[in-house]
CSV table of C-alpha atoms in Angstrom, one decimal:
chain,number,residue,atom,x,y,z
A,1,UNK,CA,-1.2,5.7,6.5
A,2,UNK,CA,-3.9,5.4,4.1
A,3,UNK,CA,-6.9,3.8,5.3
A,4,UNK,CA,-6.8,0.8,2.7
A,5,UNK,CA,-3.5,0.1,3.4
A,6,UNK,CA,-3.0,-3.5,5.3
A,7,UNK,CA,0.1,-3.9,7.5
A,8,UNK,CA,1.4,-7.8,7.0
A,9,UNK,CA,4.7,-7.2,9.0
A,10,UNK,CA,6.0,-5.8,11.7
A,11,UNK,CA,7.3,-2.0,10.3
A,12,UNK,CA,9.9,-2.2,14.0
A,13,UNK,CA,12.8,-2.6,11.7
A,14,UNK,CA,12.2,0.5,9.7
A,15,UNK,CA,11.5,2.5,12.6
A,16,UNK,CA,15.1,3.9,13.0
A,17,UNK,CA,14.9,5.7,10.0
A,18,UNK,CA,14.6,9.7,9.7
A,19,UNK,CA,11.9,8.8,6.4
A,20,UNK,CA,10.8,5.9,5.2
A,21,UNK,CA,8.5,5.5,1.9
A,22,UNK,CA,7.5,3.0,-0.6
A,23,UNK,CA,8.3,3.0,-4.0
A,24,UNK,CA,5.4,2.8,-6.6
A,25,UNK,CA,7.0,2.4,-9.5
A,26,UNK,CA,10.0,3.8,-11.8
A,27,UNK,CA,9.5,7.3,-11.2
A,28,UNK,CA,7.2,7.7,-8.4
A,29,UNK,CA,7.2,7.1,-4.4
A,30,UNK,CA,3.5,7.5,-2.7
A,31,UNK,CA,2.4,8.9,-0.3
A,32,UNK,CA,-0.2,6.0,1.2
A,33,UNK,CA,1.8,5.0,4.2
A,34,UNK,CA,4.7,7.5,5.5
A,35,UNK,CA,7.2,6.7,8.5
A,36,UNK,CA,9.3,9.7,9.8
A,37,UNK,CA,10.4,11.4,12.6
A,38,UNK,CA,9.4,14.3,14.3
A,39,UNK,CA,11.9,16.0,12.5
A,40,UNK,CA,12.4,14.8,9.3
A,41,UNK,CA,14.1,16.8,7.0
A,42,UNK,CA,12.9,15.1,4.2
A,43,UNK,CA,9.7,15.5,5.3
A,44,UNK,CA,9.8,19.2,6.1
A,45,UNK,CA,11.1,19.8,2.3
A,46,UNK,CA,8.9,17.7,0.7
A,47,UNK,CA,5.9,19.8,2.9
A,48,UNK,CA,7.0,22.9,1.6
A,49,UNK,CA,5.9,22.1,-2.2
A,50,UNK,CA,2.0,21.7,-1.2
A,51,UNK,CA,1.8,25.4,-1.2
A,52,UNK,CA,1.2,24.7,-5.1
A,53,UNK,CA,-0.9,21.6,-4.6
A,54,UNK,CA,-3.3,21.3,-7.3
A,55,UNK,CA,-5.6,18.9,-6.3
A,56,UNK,CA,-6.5,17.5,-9.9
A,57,UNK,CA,-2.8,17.0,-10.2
A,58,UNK,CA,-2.3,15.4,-7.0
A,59,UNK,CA,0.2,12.8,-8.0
A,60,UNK,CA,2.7,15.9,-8.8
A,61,UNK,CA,3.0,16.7,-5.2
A,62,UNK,CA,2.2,13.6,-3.4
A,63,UNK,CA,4.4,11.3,-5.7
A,64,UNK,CA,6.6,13.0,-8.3
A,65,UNK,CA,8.0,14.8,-6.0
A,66,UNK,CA,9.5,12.9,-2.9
A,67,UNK,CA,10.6,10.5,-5.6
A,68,UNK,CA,12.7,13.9,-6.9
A,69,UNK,CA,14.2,14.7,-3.9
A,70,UNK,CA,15.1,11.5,-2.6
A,71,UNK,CA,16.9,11.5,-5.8
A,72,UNK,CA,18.8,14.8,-4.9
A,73,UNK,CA,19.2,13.8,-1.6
A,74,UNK,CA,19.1,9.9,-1.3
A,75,UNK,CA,20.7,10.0,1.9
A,76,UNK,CA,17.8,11.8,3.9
A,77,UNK,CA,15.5,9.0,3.4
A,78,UNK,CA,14.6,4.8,3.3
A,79,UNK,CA,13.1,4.0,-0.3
A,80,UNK,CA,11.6,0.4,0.4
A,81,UNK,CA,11.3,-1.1,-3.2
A,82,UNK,CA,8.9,-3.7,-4.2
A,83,UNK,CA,7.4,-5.0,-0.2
A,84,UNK,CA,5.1,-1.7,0.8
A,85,UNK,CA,3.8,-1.1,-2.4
A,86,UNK,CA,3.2,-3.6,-4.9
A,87,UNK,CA,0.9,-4.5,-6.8
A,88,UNK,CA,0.9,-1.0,-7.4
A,89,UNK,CA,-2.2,0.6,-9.0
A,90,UNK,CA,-0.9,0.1,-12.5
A,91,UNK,CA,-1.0,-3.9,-11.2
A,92,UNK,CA,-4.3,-3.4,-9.5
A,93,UNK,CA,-5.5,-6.8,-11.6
A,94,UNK,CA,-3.1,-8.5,-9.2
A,95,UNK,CA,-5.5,-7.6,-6.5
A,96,UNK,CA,-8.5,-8.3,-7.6
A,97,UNK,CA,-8.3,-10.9,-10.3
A,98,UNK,CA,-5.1,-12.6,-10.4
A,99,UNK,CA,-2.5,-13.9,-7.3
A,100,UNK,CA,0.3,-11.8,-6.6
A,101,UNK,CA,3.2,-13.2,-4.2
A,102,UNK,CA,2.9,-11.0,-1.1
A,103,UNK,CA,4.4,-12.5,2.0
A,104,UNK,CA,7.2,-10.9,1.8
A,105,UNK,CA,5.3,-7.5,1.7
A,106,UNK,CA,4.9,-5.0,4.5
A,107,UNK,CA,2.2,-3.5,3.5
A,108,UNK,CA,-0.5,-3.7,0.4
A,109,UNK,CA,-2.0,-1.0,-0.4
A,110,UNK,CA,-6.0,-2.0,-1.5
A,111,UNK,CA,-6.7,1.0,-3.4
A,112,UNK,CA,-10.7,0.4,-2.2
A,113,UNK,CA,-11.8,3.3,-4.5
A,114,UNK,CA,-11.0,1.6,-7.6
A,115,UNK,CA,-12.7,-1.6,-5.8
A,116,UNK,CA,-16.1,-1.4,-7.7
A,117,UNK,CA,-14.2,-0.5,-11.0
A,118,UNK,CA,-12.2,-3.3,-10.9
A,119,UNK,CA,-13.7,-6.4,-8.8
A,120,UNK,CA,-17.4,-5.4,-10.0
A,121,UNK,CA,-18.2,-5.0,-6.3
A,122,UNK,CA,-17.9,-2.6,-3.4
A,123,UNK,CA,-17.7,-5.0,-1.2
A,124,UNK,CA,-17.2,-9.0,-0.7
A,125,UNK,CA,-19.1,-10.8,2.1
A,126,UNK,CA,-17.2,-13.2,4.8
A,127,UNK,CA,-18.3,-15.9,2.6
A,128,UNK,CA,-17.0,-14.6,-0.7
A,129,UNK,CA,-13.9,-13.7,1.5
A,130,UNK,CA,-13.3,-17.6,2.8
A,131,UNK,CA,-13.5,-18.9,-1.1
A,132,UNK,CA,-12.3,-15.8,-3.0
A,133,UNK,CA,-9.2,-17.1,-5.1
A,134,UNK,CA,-7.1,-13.8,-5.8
A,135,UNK,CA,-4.8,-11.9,-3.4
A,136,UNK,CA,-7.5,-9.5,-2.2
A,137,UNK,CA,-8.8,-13.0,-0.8
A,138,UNK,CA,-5.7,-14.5,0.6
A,139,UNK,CA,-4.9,-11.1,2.1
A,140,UNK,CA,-8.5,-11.3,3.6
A,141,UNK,CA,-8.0,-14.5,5.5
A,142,UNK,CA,-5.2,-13.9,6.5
A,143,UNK,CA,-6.0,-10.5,8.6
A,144,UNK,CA,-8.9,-12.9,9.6
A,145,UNK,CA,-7.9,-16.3,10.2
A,146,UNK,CA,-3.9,-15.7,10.0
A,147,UNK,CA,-4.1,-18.5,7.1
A,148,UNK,CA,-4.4,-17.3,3.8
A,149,UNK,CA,-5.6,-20.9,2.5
A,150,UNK,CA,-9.4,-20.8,1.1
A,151,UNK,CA,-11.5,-22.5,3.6
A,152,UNK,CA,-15.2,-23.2,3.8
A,153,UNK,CA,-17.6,-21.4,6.5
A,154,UNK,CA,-20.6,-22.3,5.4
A,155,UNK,CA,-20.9,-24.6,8.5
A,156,UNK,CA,-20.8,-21.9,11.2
A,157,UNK,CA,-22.2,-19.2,8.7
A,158,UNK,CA,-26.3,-18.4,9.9
């Protein structure tokens, strides 16, 4: 799991799957948070087309194609649409400037290098955090306070 990915459920009921990704979109799968088994076949093929990893062209390997062989082989592996991976990074405004519906989501994936790009920032204070109306915000109380609502601090803030 990538380390900007935030975990809002409980992942239990896809552990009895072989493989387990997240779709990104249309014609991609990613790569940020991977479930498998020791064993996965799915896995082991997918590994075997890194020996031509290009890293200025990681997408190929890392998205374009798992997304190819689940394709081929859509039995050998769980495609969760729409609740591990969206807002995708196309929709990375839904993060950062706009609110995006994500309790039913599994997982959000923050994509913190594009943080600065995008929100101006690098980083928000606990303040900013408590007030900040977007879902980067209401995802941020709610690993905090388990309330996503905006709420003010300033009282206990020194």
């Amino acid at each position: 799991m990538d380390d900007d990915v935030v975990v809002l459920k409980s992942l239990d009921s896809l552990r009895n799957n072989e493989m387990v990704l997240g779709e990104e979109n249309y014609d991609a799968l990613a790569n940020s948070i991977i479930m498998a088994s020791p064993n996965s076949w799915f896995l082991k093929k997918w590994f075997t087309y890194y020996k031509d990893f290009n890293d200025t062209k990681w997408s190929e390997s890392s998205c374009f194609v798992p997304w190819s062989l689940w394709h081929l082989f859509p039995s050998t592996i769980n495609v969760v649409k729409e609740r591990m991976l969206r807002p995708n990074w196309e929709e990375i405004k839904f993060l950062y400037h706009e609110l995006w519906d994500w309790r039913d989501n599994y997982t959000v994936h923050l994509y913190s290098r594009f943080m600065v790009n995008v929100d101006g920032t690098p980083e928000r204070s606990l303040q900013e955090l408590s007030v900040l109306n977007t879902t980067y915000g209401e995802i941020a109380r709610y690993v905090l306070w388990k309330d996503p609502k905006i709420r003010d601090i300033t009282e206990w803030m020194v």
